[in-house]
PDB file of C-alpha atoms in Angstrom:
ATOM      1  CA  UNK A   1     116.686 108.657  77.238  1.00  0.00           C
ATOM      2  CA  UNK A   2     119.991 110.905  76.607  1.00  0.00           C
ATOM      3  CA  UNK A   3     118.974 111.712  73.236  1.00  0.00           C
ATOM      4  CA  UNK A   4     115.507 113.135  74.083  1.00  0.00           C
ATOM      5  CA  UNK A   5     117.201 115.094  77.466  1.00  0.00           C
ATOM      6  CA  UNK A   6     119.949 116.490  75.045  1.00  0.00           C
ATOM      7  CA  UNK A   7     117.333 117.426  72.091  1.00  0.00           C
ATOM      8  CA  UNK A   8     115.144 119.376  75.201  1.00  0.00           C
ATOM      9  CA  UNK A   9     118.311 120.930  76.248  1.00  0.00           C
ATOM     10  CA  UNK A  10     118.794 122.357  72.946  1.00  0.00           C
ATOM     11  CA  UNK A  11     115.344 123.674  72.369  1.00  0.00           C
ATOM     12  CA  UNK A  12     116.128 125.781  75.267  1.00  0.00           C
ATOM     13  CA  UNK A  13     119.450 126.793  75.021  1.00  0.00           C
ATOM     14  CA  UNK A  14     120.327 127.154  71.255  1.00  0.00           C
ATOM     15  CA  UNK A  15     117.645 129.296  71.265  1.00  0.00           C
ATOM     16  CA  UNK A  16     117.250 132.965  73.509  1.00  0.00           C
ATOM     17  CA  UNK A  17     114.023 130.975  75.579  1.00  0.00           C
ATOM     18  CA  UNK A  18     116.527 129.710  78.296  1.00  0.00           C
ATOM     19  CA  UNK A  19     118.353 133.394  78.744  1.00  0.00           C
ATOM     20  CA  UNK A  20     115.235 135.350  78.457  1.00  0.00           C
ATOM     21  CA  UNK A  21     113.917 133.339  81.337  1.00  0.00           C
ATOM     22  CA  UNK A  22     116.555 133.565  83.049  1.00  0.00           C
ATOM     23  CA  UNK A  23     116.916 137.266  82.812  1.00  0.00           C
ATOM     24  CA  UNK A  24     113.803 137.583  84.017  1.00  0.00           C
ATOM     25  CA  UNK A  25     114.062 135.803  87.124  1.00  0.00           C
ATOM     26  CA  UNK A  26     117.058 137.694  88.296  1.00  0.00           C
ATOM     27  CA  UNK A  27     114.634 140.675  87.453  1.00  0.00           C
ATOM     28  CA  UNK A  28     112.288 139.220  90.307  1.00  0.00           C
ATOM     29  CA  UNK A  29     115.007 138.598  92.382  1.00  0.00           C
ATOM     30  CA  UNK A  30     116.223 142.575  91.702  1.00  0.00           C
ATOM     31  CA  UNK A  31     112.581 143.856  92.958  1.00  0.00           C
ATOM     32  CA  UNK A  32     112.479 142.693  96.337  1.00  0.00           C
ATOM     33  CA  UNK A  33     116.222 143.097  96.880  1.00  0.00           C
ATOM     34  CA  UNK A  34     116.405 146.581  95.968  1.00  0.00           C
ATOM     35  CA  UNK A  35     113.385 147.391  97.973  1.00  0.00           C
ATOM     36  CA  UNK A  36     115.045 145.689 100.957  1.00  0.00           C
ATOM     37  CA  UNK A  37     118.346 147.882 100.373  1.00  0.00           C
ATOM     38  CA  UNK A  38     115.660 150.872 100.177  1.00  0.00           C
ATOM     39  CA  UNK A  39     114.906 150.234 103.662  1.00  0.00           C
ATOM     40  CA  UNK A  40     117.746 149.662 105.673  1.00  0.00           C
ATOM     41  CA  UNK A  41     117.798 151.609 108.741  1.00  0.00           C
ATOM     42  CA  UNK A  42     121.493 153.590 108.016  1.00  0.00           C
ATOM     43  CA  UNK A  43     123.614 151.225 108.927  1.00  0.00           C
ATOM     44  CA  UNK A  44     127.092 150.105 107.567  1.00  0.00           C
ATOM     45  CA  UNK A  45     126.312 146.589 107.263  1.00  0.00           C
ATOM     46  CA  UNK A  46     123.753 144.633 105.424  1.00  0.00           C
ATOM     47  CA  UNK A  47     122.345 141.206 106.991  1.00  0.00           C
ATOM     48  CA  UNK A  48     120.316 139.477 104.610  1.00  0.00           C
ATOM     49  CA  UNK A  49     118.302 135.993 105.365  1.00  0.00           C
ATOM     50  CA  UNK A  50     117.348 136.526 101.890  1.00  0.00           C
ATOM     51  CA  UNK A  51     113.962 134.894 103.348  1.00  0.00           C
ATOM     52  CA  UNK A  52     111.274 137.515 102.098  1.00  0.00           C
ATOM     53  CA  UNK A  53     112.892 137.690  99.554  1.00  0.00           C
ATOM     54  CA  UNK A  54     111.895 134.210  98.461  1.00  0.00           C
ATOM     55  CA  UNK A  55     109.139 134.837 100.124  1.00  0.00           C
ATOM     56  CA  UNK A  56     108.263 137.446  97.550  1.00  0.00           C
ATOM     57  CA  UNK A  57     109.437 135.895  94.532  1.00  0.00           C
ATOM     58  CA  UNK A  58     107.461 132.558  95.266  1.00  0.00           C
ATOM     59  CA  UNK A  59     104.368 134.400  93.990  1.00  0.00           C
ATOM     60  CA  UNK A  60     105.921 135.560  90.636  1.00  0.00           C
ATOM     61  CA  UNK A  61     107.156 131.804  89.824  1.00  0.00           C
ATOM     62  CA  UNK A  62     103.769 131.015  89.527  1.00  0.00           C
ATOM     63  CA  UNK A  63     103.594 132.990  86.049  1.00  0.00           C
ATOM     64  CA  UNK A  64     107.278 131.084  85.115  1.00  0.00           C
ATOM     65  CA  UNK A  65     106.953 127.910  85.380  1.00  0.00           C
ATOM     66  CA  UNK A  66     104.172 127.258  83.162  1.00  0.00           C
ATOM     67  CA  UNK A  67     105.513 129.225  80.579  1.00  0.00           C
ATOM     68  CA  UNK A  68     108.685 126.737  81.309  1.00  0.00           C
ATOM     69  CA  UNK A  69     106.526 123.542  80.989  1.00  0.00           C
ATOM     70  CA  UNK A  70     104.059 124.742  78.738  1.00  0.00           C
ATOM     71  CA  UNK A  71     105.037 123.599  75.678  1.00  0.00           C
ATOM     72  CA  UNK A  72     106.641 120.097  76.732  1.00  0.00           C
ATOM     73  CA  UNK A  73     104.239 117.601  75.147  1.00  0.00           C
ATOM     74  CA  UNK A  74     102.127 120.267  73.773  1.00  0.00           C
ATOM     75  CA  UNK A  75     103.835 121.698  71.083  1.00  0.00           C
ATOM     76  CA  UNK A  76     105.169 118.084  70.330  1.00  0.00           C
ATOM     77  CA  UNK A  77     101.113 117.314  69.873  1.00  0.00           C
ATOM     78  CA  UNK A  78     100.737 120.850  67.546  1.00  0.00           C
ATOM     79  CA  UNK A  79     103.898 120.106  65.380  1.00  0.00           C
ATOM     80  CA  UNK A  80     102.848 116.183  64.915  1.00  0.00           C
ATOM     81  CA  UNK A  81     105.978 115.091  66.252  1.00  0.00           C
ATOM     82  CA  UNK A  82     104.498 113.484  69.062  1.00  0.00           C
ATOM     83  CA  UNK A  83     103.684 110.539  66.726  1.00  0.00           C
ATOM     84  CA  UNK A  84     107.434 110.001  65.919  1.00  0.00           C
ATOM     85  CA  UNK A  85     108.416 110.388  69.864  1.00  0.00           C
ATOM     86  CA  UNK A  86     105.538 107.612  70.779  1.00  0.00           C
ATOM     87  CA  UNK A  87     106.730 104.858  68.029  1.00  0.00           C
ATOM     88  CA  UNK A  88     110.364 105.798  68.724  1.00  0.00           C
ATOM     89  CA  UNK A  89     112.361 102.420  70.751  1.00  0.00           C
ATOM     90  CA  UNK A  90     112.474 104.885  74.582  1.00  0.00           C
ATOM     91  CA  UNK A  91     109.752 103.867  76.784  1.00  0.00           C
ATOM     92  CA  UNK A  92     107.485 106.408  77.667  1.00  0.00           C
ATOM     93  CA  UNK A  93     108.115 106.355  81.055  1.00  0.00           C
ATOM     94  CA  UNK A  94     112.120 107.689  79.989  1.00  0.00           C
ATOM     95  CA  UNK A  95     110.524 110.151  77.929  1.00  0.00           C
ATOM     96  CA  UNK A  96     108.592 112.258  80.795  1.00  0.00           C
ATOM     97  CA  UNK A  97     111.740 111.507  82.878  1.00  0.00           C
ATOM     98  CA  UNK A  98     113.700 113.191  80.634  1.00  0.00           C
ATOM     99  CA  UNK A  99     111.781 115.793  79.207  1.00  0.00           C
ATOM    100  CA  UNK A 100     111.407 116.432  83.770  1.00  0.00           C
ATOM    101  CA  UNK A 101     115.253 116.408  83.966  1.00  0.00           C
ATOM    102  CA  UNK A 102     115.819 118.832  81.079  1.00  0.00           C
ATOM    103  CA  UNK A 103     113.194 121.868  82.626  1.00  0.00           C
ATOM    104  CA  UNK A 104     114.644 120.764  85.059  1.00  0.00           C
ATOM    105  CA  UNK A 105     117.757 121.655  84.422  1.00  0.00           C
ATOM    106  CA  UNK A 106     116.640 125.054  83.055  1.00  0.00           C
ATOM    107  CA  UNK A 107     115.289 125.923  86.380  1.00  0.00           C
ATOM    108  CA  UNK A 108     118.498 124.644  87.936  1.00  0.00           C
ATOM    109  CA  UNK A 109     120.449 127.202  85.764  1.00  0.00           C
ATOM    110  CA  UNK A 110     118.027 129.988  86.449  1.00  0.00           C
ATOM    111  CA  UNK A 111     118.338 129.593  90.164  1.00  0.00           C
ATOM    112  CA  UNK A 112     122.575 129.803  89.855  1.00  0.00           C
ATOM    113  CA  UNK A 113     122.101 132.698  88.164  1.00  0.00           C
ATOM    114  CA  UNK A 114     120.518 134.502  91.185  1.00  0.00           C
ATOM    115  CA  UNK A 115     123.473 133.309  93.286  1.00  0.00           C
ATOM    116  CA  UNK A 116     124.807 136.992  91.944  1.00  0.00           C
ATOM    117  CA  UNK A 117     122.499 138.670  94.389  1.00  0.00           C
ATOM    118  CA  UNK A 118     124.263 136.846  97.649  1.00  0.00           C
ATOM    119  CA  UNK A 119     127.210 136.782  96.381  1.00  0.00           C
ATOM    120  CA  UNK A 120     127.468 140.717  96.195  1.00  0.00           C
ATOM    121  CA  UNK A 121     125.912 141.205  99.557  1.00  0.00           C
ATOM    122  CA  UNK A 122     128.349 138.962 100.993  1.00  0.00           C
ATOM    123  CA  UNK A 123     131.168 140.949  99.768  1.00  0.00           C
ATOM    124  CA  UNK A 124     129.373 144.097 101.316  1.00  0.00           C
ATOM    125  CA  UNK A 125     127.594 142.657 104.163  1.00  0.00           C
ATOM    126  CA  UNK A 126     126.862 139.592 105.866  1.00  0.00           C
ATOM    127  CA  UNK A 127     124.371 136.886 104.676  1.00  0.00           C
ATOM    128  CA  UNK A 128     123.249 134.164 107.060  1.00  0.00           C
ATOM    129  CA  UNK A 129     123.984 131.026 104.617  1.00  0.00           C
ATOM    130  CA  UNK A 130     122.610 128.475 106.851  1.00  0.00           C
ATOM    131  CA  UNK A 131     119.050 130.061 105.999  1.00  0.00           C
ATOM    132  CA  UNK A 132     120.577 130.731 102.292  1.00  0.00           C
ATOM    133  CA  UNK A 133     121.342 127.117 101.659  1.00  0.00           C
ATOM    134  CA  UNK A 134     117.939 126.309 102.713  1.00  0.00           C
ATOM    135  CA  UNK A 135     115.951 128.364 101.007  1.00  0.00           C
ATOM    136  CA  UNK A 136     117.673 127.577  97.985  1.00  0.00           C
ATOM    137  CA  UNK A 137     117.103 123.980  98.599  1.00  0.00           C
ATOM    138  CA  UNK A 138     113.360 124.449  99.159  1.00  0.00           C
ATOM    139  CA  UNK A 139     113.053 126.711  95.977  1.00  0.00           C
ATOM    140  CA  UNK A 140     114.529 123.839  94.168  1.00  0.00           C
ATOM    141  CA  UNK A 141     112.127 121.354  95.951  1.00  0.00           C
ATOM    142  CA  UNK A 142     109.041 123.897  95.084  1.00  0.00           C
ATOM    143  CA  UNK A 143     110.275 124.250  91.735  1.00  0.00           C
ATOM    144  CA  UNK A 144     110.453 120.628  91.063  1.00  0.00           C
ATOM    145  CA  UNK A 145     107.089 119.971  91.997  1.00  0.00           C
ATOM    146  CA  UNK A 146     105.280 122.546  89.958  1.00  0.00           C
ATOM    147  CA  UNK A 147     107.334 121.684  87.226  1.00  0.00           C
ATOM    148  CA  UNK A 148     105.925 118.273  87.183  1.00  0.00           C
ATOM    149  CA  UNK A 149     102.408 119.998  87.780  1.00  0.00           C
ATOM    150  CA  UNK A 150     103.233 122.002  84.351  1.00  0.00           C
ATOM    151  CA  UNK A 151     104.433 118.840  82.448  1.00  0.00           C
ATOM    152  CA  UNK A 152     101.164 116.781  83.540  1.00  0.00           C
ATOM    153  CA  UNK A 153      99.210 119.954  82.302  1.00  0.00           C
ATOM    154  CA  UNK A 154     100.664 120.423  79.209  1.00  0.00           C
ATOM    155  CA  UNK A 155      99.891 116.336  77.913  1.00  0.00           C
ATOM    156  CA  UNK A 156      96.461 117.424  78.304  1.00  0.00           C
ATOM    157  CA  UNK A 157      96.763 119.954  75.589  1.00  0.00           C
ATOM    158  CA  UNK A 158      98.195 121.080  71.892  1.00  0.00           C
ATOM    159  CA  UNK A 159      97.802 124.475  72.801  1.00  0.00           C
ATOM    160  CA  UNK A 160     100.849 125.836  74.871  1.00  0.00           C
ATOM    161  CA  UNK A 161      99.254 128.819  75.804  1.00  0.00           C
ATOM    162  CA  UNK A 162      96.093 127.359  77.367  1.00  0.00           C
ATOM    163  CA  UNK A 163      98.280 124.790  79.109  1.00  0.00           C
ATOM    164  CA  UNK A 164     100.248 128.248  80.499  1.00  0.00           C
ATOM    165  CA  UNK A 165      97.403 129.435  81.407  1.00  0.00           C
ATOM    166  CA  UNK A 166      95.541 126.627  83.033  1.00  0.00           C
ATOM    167  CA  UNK A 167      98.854 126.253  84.801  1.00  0.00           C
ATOM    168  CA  UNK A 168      98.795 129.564  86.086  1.00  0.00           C
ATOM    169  CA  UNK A 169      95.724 128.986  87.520  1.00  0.00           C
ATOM    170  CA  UNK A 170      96.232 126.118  89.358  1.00  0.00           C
ATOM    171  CA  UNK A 171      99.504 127.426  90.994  1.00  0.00           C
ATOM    172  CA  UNK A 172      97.930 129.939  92.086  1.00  0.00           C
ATOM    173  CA  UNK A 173      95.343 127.837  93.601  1.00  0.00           C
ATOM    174  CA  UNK A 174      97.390 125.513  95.274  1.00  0.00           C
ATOM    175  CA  UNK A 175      99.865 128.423  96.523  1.00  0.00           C
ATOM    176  CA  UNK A 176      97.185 129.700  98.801  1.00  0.00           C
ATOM    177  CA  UNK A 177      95.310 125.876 100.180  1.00  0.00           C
ATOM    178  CA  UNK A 178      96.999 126.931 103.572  1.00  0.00           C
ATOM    179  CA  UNK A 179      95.111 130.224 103.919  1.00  0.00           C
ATOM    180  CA  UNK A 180      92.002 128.491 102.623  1.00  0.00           C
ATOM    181  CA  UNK A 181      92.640 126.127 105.116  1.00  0.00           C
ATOM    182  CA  UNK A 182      92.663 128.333 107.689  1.00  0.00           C
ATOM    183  CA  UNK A 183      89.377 130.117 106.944  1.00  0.00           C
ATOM    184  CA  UNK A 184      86.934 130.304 109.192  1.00  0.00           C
ATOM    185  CA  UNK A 185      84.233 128.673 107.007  1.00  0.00           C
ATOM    186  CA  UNK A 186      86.580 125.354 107.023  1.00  0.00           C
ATOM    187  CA  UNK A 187      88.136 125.771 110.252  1.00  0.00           C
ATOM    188  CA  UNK A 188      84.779 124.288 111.204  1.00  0.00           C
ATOM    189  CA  UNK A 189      85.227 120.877 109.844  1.00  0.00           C
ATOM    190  CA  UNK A 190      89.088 119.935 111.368  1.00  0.00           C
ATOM    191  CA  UNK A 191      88.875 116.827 109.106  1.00  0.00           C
ATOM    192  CA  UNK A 192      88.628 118.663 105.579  1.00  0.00           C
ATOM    193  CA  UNK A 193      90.872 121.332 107.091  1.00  0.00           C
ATOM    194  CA  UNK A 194      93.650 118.642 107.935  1.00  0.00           C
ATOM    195  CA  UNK A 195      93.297 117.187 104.482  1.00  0.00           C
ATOM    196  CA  UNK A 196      93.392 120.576 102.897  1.00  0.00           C
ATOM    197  CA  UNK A 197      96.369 121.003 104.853  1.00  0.00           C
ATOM    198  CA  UNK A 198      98.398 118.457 104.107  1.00  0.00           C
ATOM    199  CA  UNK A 199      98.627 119.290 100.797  1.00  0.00           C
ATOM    200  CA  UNK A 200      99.606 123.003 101.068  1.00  0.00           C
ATOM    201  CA  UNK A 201     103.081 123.538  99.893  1.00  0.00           C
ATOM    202  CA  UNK A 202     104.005 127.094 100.843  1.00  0.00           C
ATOM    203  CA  UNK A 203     104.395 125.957 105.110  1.00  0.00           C
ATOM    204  CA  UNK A 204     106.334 123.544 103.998  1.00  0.00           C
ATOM    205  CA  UNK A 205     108.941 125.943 102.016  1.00  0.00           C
ATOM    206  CA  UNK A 206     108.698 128.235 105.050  1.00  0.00           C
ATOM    207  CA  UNK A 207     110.712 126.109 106.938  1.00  0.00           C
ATOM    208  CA  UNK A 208     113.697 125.943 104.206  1.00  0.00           C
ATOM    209  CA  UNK A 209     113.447 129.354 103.858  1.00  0.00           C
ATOM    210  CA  UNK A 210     113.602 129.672 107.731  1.00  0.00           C
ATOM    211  CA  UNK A 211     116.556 127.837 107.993  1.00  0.00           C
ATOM    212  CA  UNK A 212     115.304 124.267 108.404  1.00  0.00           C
ATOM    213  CA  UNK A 213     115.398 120.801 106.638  1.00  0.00           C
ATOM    214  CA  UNK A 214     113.075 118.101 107.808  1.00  0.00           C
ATOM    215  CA  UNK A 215     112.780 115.368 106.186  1.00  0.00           C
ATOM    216  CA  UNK A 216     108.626 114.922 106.146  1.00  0.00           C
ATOM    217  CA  UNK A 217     109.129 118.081 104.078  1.00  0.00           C
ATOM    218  CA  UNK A 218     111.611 116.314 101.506  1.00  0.00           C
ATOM    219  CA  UNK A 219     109.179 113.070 101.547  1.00  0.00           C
ATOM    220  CA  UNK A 220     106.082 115.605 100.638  1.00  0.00           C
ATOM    221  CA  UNK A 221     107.993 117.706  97.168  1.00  0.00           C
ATOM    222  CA  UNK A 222     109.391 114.209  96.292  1.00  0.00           C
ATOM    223  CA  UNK A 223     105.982 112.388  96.554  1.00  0.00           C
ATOM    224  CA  UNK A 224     104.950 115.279  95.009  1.00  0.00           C
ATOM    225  CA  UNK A 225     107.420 114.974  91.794  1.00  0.00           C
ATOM    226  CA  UNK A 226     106.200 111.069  91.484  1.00  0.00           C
ATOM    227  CA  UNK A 227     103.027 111.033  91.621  1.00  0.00           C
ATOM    228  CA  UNK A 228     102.615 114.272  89.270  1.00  0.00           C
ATOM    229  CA  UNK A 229     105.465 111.723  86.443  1.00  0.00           C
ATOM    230  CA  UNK A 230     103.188 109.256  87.391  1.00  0.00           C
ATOM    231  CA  UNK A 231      99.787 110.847  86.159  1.00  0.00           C
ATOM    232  CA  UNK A 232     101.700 112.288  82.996  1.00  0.00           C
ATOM    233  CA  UNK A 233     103.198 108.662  81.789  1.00  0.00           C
ATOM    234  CA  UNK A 234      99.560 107.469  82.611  1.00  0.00           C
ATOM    235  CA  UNK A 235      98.155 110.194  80.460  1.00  0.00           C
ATOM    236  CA  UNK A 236     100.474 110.221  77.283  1.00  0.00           C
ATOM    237  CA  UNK A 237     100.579 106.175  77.904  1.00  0.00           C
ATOM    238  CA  UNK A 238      96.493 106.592  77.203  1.00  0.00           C
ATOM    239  CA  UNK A 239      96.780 108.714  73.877  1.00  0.00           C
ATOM    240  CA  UNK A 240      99.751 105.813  72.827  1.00  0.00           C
ATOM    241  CA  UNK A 241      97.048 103.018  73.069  1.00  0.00           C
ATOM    242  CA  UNK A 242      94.067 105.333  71.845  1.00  0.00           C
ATOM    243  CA  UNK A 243      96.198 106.545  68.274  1.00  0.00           C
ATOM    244  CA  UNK A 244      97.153 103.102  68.253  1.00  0.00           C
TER     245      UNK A 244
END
């Protein structure tokens, strides 16, 4: 499974994929931040929560991360190297682990490179790290999940771009189930609504970003996580036993 986490790793990093998306998420992190400098009321000292602006950058992830996971078994599919990753000796279920571990791992280095941003306003100001610490652990948690999301997309696909795009898509979708939710069209039928509900991911990250860590919130991302792996060893496990 090392091999195939290490040869990921390198398909991001020995090339400029891995820096150009991390620049660009410190970009998104630069937006909000320098609008929230923009306007503070005068005074001396800066107190950031720093929780709109995760708030804010939540919605721009949702054009990242498929264009992270896009081209994880899709491009493998396009080049015909998927045939020499399916007869290789590593199960398939270590292959999606690993291939999850190494975006993962991109994201993880994306998200230390906006540490910058508190870091600075900590030597200048004050930042409330209890609500810090949480939000980045829920933006981790969020991250996580999609990225799975992304994976199980792109397995469905050889083209990396429609798998981006499809992603997109559905991100969005499932970034706004709350407000559906809480329409009034469905707010009529408490059953669907509660079902709608429970699958709505954005409350949930409200409460990291707010400061707090419960644990039904942990059990719901890492549910999440397994059952997305799950679908996506089911689904490359399928085109195994049909080329076979």
């Amino acid at each position: 499974m090392f091999p195939i986490y290490k040869k990921e790793l390198q398909s991001f990093f020995y090339t400029p994929f891995a820096y150009a998306m991390a620049a660009l998420f410190m970009l998104l992190f630069t937006l909000p931040l320098a609008s929230a400098i923009s306007n503070m009321n005068g005074t001396n000292t800066l107190h950031f929560s720093f929780t709109e602006m995760f708030y804010s950058v939540i919605l721009y992830f949702i054009f990242l991360l498929p264009i992270l996971t896009m081209r994880t078994f899709a491009d493998e599919r396009k080049n015909g190297t998927e045939v020499l990753l399916m007869t290789s000796p590593v199960s398939v279920a270590k292959i999606v682990i690993a291939k999850f571990l190494a975006n993962l791992t991109v994201y993880l280095f994306m998200l230390v490179c906006t540490l910058f941003f508190p870091i600075i306003t900590a030597i200048k100001g004050h930042v409330v790290i209890s609500q810090l610490i949480c939000a980045y652990i829920g933006i981790f948690c969020w991250g996580a999940m999609y990225i799975a999301l992304g994976m199980l997309i792109s397995s469905f696909t050889e083209n990396s771009i429609i798998a981006a795009i499809i992603g997109e898509v559905i991100m969005f979708i499932l970034l706004f189930v709350d407000n559906f939710a809480n329409s009034g069209f469905i707010s009529q039928f408490p059953k669907l609504q509660s079902i709608l509900y429970s699958f709505a991911a954005q409350p949930r990250f409200a409460y990291f970003s707010e400061g707090f860590i419960r644990l039904s919130d942990l059990v719901f991302f890492g549910s999440a996580v397994i059952v997305l792996l799950s679908w996506t060893f089911i689904s490359i496990e399928k085109r195994r036993w049909n080329r076979g």
